[in-house]
Amino acid sequence: EDQVTQSPEALRLQEGESSSLNCSYTVSGLRGLFWYRQDPGKGPEFLFTLYSAGEEKEKERLKATLTKKESFLHITAPKPEDSATYLCAVQAQGGSEKLVFGKGTKLTVNP
Amino acid sequence: ETGVTQTPRHLVMGMTNKKSLKCEQHLGHNAMYWYKQSAKKPLELMFVYNFKEQTENNSVPSRFSPECPNSSHLFLHLHTLQPEDSALYLCASSQGGQDQPQHFGDGTRLSIL
């Protein structure tokens, strides 16, 4: 069964304090790994898709990387507006469009 | 309107009521999805529609009945729900097929009394 585990569950940072969020996955052939950001009272907002080990993608202060077993979301010099829950999801090969999500990491950035 | 819009944003209903959730996408996508998000649990896929045809049903109880009249609109008809059905119901759309990112609406917060 495909599975996604995110750690830590919650993370508090000071503004400017860089850190990383982890997404470990087991899947029967990875088609894609997706990162989303979810603000309170809102739906998830798409950030990145990664397809193969070694791939990296960047957007402003966020950088996502992928290995064969996990993905990291690196946050460089975060700002309070980066506070949100970050969700990771995997899609398996085989034709299904199903995304299997982790429970997310709730990030709080204090000014 | 842009993106994916869901109505109502909040819904309170009794276990014997019948209600419907509505989703509309303005992105020109071909696929639409229903997800359930419960507290302390990951998002769970419920249904997938491609070009109005249901292509995936993730073992959802029959008290949830989806309807997709066209590629822009998706409904979730609810009847005889249980307290454990209280959750945030999210609609998403995509270009369809694997690899395509799914874009979400802001959800309907459903409370069952």
PDB file of C-alpha atoms in Angstrom:
ATOM      1  CA  GLU A   1       0.000   0.000   0.000  1.00  0.00           C
ATOM      2  CA  ASP A   2       1.284   3.444  -0.944  1.00  0.00           C
ATOM      3  CA  GLN A   3       2.183   5.532   2.075  1.00  0.00           C
ATOM      4  CA  VAL A   4       3.472   9.034   2.876  1.00  0.00           C
ATOM      5  CA  THR A   5       4.932  10.122   6.221  1.00  0.00           C
ATOM      6  CA  GLN A   6       5.788  13.749   6.909  1.00  0.00           C
ATOM      7  CA  SER A   7       7.999  15.035   9.689  1.00  0.00           C
ATOM      8  CA  PRO A   8       8.016  16.921  11.887  1.00  0.00           C
ATOM      9  CA  GLU A   9       4.276  17.324  12.555  1.00  0.00           C
ATOM     10  CA  ALA A  10       4.900  20.918  13.601  1.00  0.00           C
ATOM     11  CA  LEU A  11       7.858  23.259  13.314  1.00  0.00           C
ATOM     12  CA  ARG A  12       8.428  26.681  14.816  1.00  0.00           C
ATOM     13  CA  LEU A  13      11.119  28.919  13.341  1.00  0.00           C
ATOM     14  CA  GLN A  14      12.297  32.422  13.887  1.00  0.00           C
ATOM     15  CA  GLU A  15      12.210  34.713  10.880  1.00  0.00           C
ATOM     16  CA  GLY A  16      15.379  34.092   8.874  1.00  0.00           C
ATOM     17  CA  GLU A  17      16.044  30.677  10.445  1.00  0.00           C
ATOM     18  CA  SER A  18      16.377  28.170   7.586  1.00  0.00           C
ATOM     19  CA  SER A  19      15.197  24.583   7.947  1.00  0.00           C
ATOM     20  CA  SER A  20      13.856  21.544   6.071  1.00  0.00           C
ATOM     21  CA  LEU A  21      10.659  19.521   6.056  1.00  0.00           C
ATOM     22  CA  ASN A  22      10.767  15.805   5.309  1.00  0.00           C
ATOM     23  CA  CYS A  23       8.439  13.608   3.263  1.00  0.00           C
ATOM     24  CA  SER A  24       9.185   9.869   3.289  1.00  0.00           C
ATOM     25  CA  TYR A  25       7.238   7.682   0.908  1.00  0.00           C
ATOM     26  CA  THR A  26       6.686   4.106  -0.164  1.00  0.00           C
ATOM     27  CA  VAL A  27       5.000   3.636  -3.499  1.00  0.00           C
ATOM     28  CA  SER A  28       4.773   0.917  -6.114  1.00  0.00           C
ATOM     29  CA  GLY A  29       6.628   2.922  -8.747  1.00  0.00           C
ATOM     30  CA  LEU A  30       6.653   6.697  -8.362  1.00  0.00           C
ATOM     31  CA  ARG A  31       4.934   8.696 -11.071  1.00  0.00           C
ATOM     32  CA  GLY A  32       5.228  12.042  -9.322  1.00  0.00           C
ATOM     33  CA  LEU A  33       5.650  13.669  -5.929  1.00  0.00           C
ATOM     34  CA  PHE A  34       3.667  16.837  -5.254  1.00  0.00           C
ATOM     35  CA  TRP A  35       4.123  19.572  -2.664  1.00  0.00           C
ATOM     36  CA  TYR A  36       1.232  21.794  -1.594  1.00  0.00           C
ATOM     37  CA  ARG A  37       0.805  24.639   0.863  1.00  0.00           C
ATOM     38  CA  GLN A  38      -2.445  24.980   2.833  1.00  0.00           C
ATOM     39  CA  ASP A  39      -3.427  28.087   4.774  1.00  0.00           C
ATOM     40  CA  PRO A  40      -6.141  27.938   7.483  1.00  0.00           C
ATOM     41  CA  GLY A  41      -9.618  27.952   5.963  1.00  0.00           C
ATOM     42  CA  LYS A  42      -8.246  27.463   2.451  1.00  0.00           C
ATOM     43  CA  GLY A  43      -7.691  24.618   0.042  1.00  0.00           C
ATOM     44  CA  PRO A  44      -4.213  23.308  -0.774  1.00  0.00           C
ATOM     45  CA  GLU A  45      -2.191  25.464  -3.156  1.00  0.00           C
ATOM     46  CA  PHE A  46       0.062  23.653  -5.616  1.00  0.00           C
ATOM     47  CA  LEU A  47       3.804  24.338  -5.257  1.00  0.00           C
ATOM     48  CA  PHE A  48       5.909  21.715  -7.078  1.00  0.00           C
ATOM     49  CA  THR A  49       5.922  18.391  -8.879  1.00  0.00           C
ATOM     50  CA  LEU A  50       9.042  16.201  -8.803  1.00  0.00           C
ATOM     51  CA  TYR A  51       9.359  13.156 -11.024  1.00  0.00           C
ATOM     52  CA  SER A  52      12.732  11.492 -10.567  1.00  0.00           C
ATOM     53  CA  ALA A  53      15.497  11.133  -7.998  1.00  0.00           C
ATOM     54  CA  GLY A  54      17.951  14.007  -8.114  1.00  0.00           C
ATOM     55  CA  GLU A  55      15.427  16.500  -9.381  1.00  0.00           C
ATOM     56  CA  GLU A  56      15.188  19.892  -7.676  1.00  0.00           C
ATOM     57  CA  LYS A  57      12.727  22.762  -8.040  1.00  0.00           C
ATOM     58  CA  GLU A  58      12.731  26.238  -6.537  1.00  0.00           C
ATOM     59  CA  LYS A  59      10.196  28.961  -5.901  1.00  0.00           C
ATOM     60  CA  GLU A  60      11.176  32.049  -3.963  1.00  0.00           C
ATOM     61  CA  ARG A  61      12.420  30.829  -0.547  1.00  0.00           C
ATOM     62  CA  LEU A  62      11.355  27.216  -1.163  1.00  0.00           C
ATOM     63  CA  LYS A  63      13.419  24.443  -2.722  1.00  0.00           C
ATOM     64  CA  ALA A  64      12.165  20.884  -3.145  1.00  0.00           C
ATOM     65  CA  THR A  65      14.440  17.892  -3.676  1.00  0.00           C
ATOM     66  CA  LEU A  66      13.761  14.218  -4.335  1.00  0.00           C
ATOM     67  CA  THR A  67      15.521  10.923  -3.636  1.00  0.00           C
ATOM     68  CA  LYS A  68      14.258   7.382  -4.163  1.00  0.00           C
ATOM     69  CA  LYS A  69      12.775   7.274  -0.653  1.00  0.00           C
ATOM     70  CA  GLU A  70      12.084  10.843   0.416  1.00  0.00           C
ATOM     71  CA  SER A  71      11.664  14.446  -0.512  1.00  0.00           C
ATOM     72  CA  PHE A  72      12.768  17.550   1.337  1.00  0.00           C
ATOM     73  CA  LEU A  73      11.278  21.000   1.278  1.00  0.00           C
ATOM     74  CA  HIS A  74      14.023  23.443   2.211  1.00  0.00           C
ATOM     75  CA  ILE A  75      12.947  26.865   3.441  1.00  0.00           C
ATOM     76  CA  THR A  76      15.645  29.521   3.275  1.00  0.00           C
ATOM     77  CA  ALA A  77      15.386  32.630   5.447  1.00  0.00           C
ATOM     78  CA  PRO A  78      11.637  32.162   6.058  1.00  0.00           C
ATOM     79  CA  LYS A  79       9.250  35.028   6.655  1.00  0.00           C
ATOM     80  CA  PRO A  80       6.067  35.049   8.754  1.00  0.00           C
ATOM     81  CA  GLU A  81       3.997  34.799   5.564  1.00  0.00           C
ATOM     82  CA  ASP A  82       5.530  31.356   4.951  1.00  0.00           C
ATOM     83  CA  SER A  83       3.551  30.074   7.928  1.00  0.00           C
ATOM     84  CA  ALA A  84       1.191  27.353   6.672  1.00  0.00           C
ATOM     85  CA  THR A  85       0.735  23.602   6.596  1.00  0.00           C
ATOM     86  CA  TYR A  86       2.859  21.965   3.910  1.00  0.00           C
ATOM     87  CA  LEU A  87       1.459  18.806   2.351  1.00  0.00           C
ATOM     88  CA  CYS A  88       3.291  16.134   0.393  1.00  0.00           C
ATOM     89  CA  ALA A  89       1.542  13.670  -1.919  1.00  0.00           C
ATOM     90  CA  VAL A  90       2.635  10.849  -4.221  1.00  0.00           C
ATOM     91  CA  GLN A  91       1.109   9.437  -7.342  1.00  0.00           C
ATOM     92  CA  ALA A  92       1.915   5.880  -8.376  1.00  0.00           C
ATOM     93  CA  GLN A  93       2.553   4.627 -11.868  1.00  0.00           C
ATOM     94  CA  GLY A  94      -0.219   2.642 -13.486  1.00  0.00           C
ATOM     95  CA  GLY A  95      -2.776   5.110 -14.721  1.00  0.00           C
ATOM     96  CA  SER A  96      -4.606   6.092 -11.533  1.00  0.00           C
ATOM     97  CA  GLU A  97      -4.787   9.822 -10.842  1.00  0.00           C
ATOM     98  CA  LYS A  98      -5.042   9.169  -7.114  1.00  0.00           C
ATOM     99  CA  LEU A  99      -2.819  11.306  -4.904  1.00  0.00           C
ATOM    100  CA  VAL A 100      -1.829   9.752  -1.572  1.00  0.00           C
ATOM    101  CA  PHE A 101      -1.238  12.546   0.939  1.00  0.00           C
ATOM    102  CA  GLY A 102       0.737  12.783   4.141  1.00  0.00           C
ATOM    103  CA  LYS A 103      -0.708  14.458   7.224  1.00  0.00           C
ATOM    104  CA  GLY A 104       1.366  17.584   6.649  1.00  0.00           C
ATOM    105  CA  THR A 105       3.839  19.723   8.567  1.00  0.00           C
ATOM    106  CA  LYS A 106       2.484  22.824  10.241  1.00  0.00           C
ATOM    107  CA  LEU A 107       5.098  25.561   9.950  1.00  0.00           C
ATOM    108  CA  THR A 108       5.011  28.680  12.111  1.00  0.00           C
ATOM    109  CA  VAL A 109       7.497  31.477  11.457  1.00  0.00           C
ATOM    110  CA  ASN A 110       7.741  34.041  14.227  1.00  0.00           C
ATOM    111  CA  PRO A 111       8.803  37.619  13.494  1.00  0.00           C
TER     112      PRO A 111
ATOM    113  CA  GLU B   1     -14.548  34.055 -10.912  1.00  0.00           C
ATOM    114  CA  THR B   2     -11.235  32.322 -11.251  1.00  0.00           C
ATOM    115  CA  GLY B   3      -9.846  28.955 -10.187  1.00  0.00           C
ATOM    116  CA  VAL B   4     -12.046  26.453  -8.403  1.00  0.00           C
ATOM    117  CA  THR B   5     -15.050  27.692  -6.429  1.00  0.00           C
ATOM    118  CA  GLN B   6     -17.093  25.662  -3.956  1.00  0.00           C
ATOM    119  CA  THR B   7     -20.466  26.396  -2.415  1.00  0.00           C
ATOM    120  CA  PRO B   8     -21.601  26.519   0.257  1.00  0.00           C
ATOM    121  CA  ARG B   9     -18.495  27.216   2.351  1.00  0.00           C
ATOM    122  CA  HIS B  10     -20.191  25.908   5.486  1.00  0.00           C
ATOM    123  CA  LEU B  11     -23.056  23.432   5.904  1.00  0.00           C
ATOM    124  CA  VAL B  12     -24.744  22.052   8.993  1.00  0.00           C
ATOM    125  CA  MET B  13     -27.206  19.226   8.484  1.00  0.00           C
ATOM    126  CA  GLY B  14     -29.013  16.544  10.398  1.00  0.00           C
ATOM    127  CA  MET B  15     -28.444  12.870   9.714  1.00  0.00           C
ATOM    128  CA  THR B  16     -31.750  12.544   7.850  1.00  0.00           C
ATOM    129  CA  ASN B  17     -31.340  15.600   5.626  1.00  0.00           C
ATOM    130  CA  LYS B  18     -30.460  15.653   1.943  1.00  0.00           C
ATOM    131  CA  LYS B  19     -28.108  18.349   0.681  1.00  0.00           C
ATOM    132  CA  SER B  20     -25.702  18.935  -2.196  1.00  0.00           C
ATOM    133  CA  LEU B  21     -22.239  20.430  -2.478  1.00  0.00           C
ATOM    134  CA  LYS B  22     -21.337  22.306  -5.636  1.00  0.00           C
ATOM    135  CA  CYS B  23     -17.985  22.826  -7.348  1.00  0.00           C
ATOM    136  CA  GLU B  24     -17.194  24.878 -10.443  1.00  0.00           C
ATOM    137  CA  GLN B  25     -13.834  25.219 -12.147  1.00  0.00           C
ATOM    138  CA  HIS B  26     -12.858  28.124 -14.403  1.00  0.00           C
ATOM    139  CA  LEU B  27      -9.509  26.696 -15.534  1.00  0.00           C
ATOM    140  CA  GLY B  28     -10.575  24.843 -18.672  1.00  0.00           C
ATOM    141  CA  HIS B  29      -9.637  21.507 -17.103  1.00  0.00           C
ATOM    142  CA  ASN B  30     -10.976  18.101 -18.089  1.00  0.00           C
ATOM    143  CA  ALA B  31     -10.805  16.256 -14.775  1.00  0.00           C
ATOM    144  CA  MET B  32     -12.464  16.924 -11.444  1.00  0.00           C
ATOM    145  CA  TYR B  33     -12.068  15.333  -8.031  1.00  0.00           C
ATOM    146  CA  TRP B  34     -13.690  15.126  -4.604  1.00  0.00           C
ATOM    147  CA  TYR B  35     -11.496  14.779  -1.505  1.00  0.00           C
ATOM    148  CA  LYS B  36     -12.332  14.484   2.198  1.00  0.00           C
ATOM    149  CA  GLN B  37     -10.114  16.157   4.821  1.00  0.00           C
ATOM    150  CA  SER B  38     -10.743  15.150   8.434  1.00  0.00           C
ATOM    151  CA  ALA B  39      -8.910  16.486  11.462  1.00  0.00           C
ATOM    152  CA  LYS B  40      -5.615  14.696  12.107  1.00  0.00           C
ATOM    153  CA  LYS B  41      -6.003  12.608   8.931  1.00  0.00           C
ATOM    154  CA  PRO B  42      -4.514  12.958   5.452  1.00  0.00           C
ATOM    155  CA  LEU B  43      -6.635  14.093   2.536  1.00  0.00           C
ATOM    156  CA  GLU B  44      -8.528  11.133   1.108  1.00  0.00           C
ATOM    157  CA  LEU B  45      -9.541  10.870  -2.525  1.00  0.00           C
ATOM    158  CA  MET B  46     -13.238  10.054  -2.973  1.00  0.00           C
ATOM    159  CA  PHE B  47     -14.060  10.297  -6.682  1.00  0.00           C
ATOM    160  CA  VAL B  48     -12.416  11.149 -10.013  1.00  0.00           C
ATOM    161  CA  TYR B  49     -14.201  12.316 -13.155  1.00  0.00           C
ATOM    162  CA  ASN B  50     -12.592  12.673 -16.582  1.00  0.00           C
ATOM    163  CA  PHE B  51     -14.615  14.310 -19.353  1.00  0.00           C
ATOM    164  CA  LYS B  52     -17.788  13.840 -17.228  1.00  0.00           C
ATOM    165  CA  GLU B  53     -17.188  10.107 -16.771  1.00  0.00           C
ATOM    166  CA  GLN B  54     -16.426   8.651 -13.352  1.00  0.00           C
ATOM    167  CA  THR B  55     -13.063   6.946 -13.583  1.00  0.00           C
ATOM    168  CA  GLU B  56     -12.286   6.293  -9.927  1.00  0.00           C
ATOM    169  CA  ASN B  57     -14.357   5.579  -6.816  1.00  0.00           C
ATOM    170  CA  ASN B  58     -12.243   5.096  -3.723  1.00  0.00           C
ATOM    171  CA  SER B  59     -14.692   2.745  -1.950  1.00  0.00           C
ATOM    172  CA  VAL B  60     -16.929   5.593  -0.862  1.00  0.00           C
ATOM    173  CA  PRO B  61     -20.219   4.747   0.947  1.00  0.00           C
ATOM    174  CA  SER B  62     -23.350   5.101  -1.169  1.00  0.00           C
ATOM    175  CA  ARG B  63     -24.671   7.911   1.037  1.00  0.00           C
ATOM    176  CA  PHE B  64     -22.286  10.077  -1.018  1.00  0.00           C
ATOM    177  CA  SER B  65     -23.460  10.379  -4.616  1.00  0.00           C
ATOM    178  CA  PRO B  66     -21.388  12.388  -7.117  1.00  0.00           C
ATOM    179  CA  GLU B  67     -22.668  14.001 -10.293  1.00  0.00           C
ATOM    180  CA  CYS B  68     -20.673  15.598 -13.092  1.00  0.00           C
ATOM    181  CA  PRO B  69     -22.957  17.161 -15.734  1.00  0.00           C
ATOM    182  CA  ASN B  70     -20.047  18.721 -17.671  1.00  0.00           C
ATOM    183  CA  SER B  71     -16.311  19.262 -17.362  1.00  0.00           C
ATOM    184  CA  SER B  72     -16.764  22.494 -15.396  1.00  0.00           C
ATOM    185  CA  HIS B  73     -19.237  21.408 -12.738  1.00  0.00           C
ATOM    186  CA  LEU B  74     -19.191  18.741 -10.060  1.00  0.00           C
ATOM    187  CA  PHE B  75     -21.727  17.979  -7.359  1.00  0.00           C
ATOM    188  CA  LEU B  76     -21.698  15.793  -4.282  1.00  0.00           C
ATOM    189  CA  HIS B  77     -25.166  14.756  -3.162  1.00  0.00           C
ATOM    190  CA  LEU B  78     -25.432  13.844   0.503  1.00  0.00           C
ATOM    191  CA  HIS B  79     -28.117  11.827   2.292  1.00  0.00           C
ATOM    192  CA  THR B  80     -28.430   9.980   5.574  1.00  0.00           C
ATOM    193  CA  LEU B  81     -24.956  11.001   6.688  1.00  0.00           C
ATOM    194  CA  GLN B  82     -23.252   9.902   9.898  1.00  0.00           C
ATOM    195  CA  PRO B  83     -21.455  12.071  12.478  1.00  0.00           C
ATOM    196  CA  GLU B  84     -18.086  10.714  11.257  1.00  0.00           C
ATOM    197  CA  ASP B  85     -18.809  12.320   7.890  1.00  0.00           C
ATOM    198  CA  SER B  86     -18.202  15.748   9.423  1.00  0.00           C
ATOM    199  CA  ALA B  87     -15.138  17.067   7.595  1.00  0.00           C
ATOM    200  CA  LEU B  88     -13.849  19.527   5.009  1.00  0.00           C
ATOM    201  CA  TYR B  89     -14.836  18.429   1.504  1.00  0.00           C
ATOM    202  CA  LEU B  90     -12.460  19.670  -1.151  1.00  0.00           C
ATOM    203  CA  CYS B  91     -12.978  19.788  -4.881  1.00  0.00           C
ATOM    204  CA  ALA B  92     -10.052  19.876  -7.313  1.00  0.00           C
ATOM    205  CA  SER B  93      -9.519  19.988 -11.053  1.00  0.00           C
ATOM    206  CA  SER B  94      -6.669  19.231 -13.438  1.00  0.00           C
ATOM    207  CA  GLN B  95      -5.889  18.811 -17.126  1.00  0.00           C
ATOM    208  CA  GLY B  96      -6.479  15.108 -16.573  1.00  0.00           C
ATOM    209  CA  GLY B  97      -4.161  12.132 -16.686  1.00  0.00           C
ATOM    210  CA  GLN B  98      -1.168  11.423 -14.538  1.00  0.00           C
ATOM    211  CA  ASP B  99       1.512  14.018 -13.809  1.00  0.00           C
ATOM    212  CA  GLN B 100      -0.912  16.924 -13.897  1.00  0.00           C
ATOM    213  CA  PRO B 101      -1.134  18.986 -10.707  1.00  0.00           C
ATOM    214  CA  GLN B 102      -4.553  19.144  -9.126  1.00  0.00           C
ATOM    215  CA  HIS B 103      -5.831  22.606  -8.207  1.00  0.00           C
ATOM    216  CA  PHE B 104      -8.099  22.830  -5.195  1.00  0.00           C
ATOM    217  CA  GLY B 105     -11.027  24.954  -4.126  1.00  0.00           C
ATOM    218  CA  ASP B 106     -11.347  26.222  -0.555  1.00  0.00           C
ATOM    219  CA  GLY B 107     -13.763  23.484   0.457  1.00  0.00           C
ATOM    220  CA  THR B 108     -17.098  23.068   2.182  1.00  0.00           C
ATOM    221  CA  ARG B 109     -16.937  22.609   5.949  1.00  0.00           C
ATOM    222  CA  LEU B 110     -19.653  20.026   6.715  1.00  0.00           C
ATOM    223  CA  SER B 111     -20.998  19.398  10.195  1.00  0.00           C
ATOM    224  CA  ILE B 112     -23.433  16.545  10.876  1.00  0.00           C
ATOM    225  CA  LEU B 113     -25.631  16.943  13.939  1.00  0.00           C
TER     226      LEU B 113
END
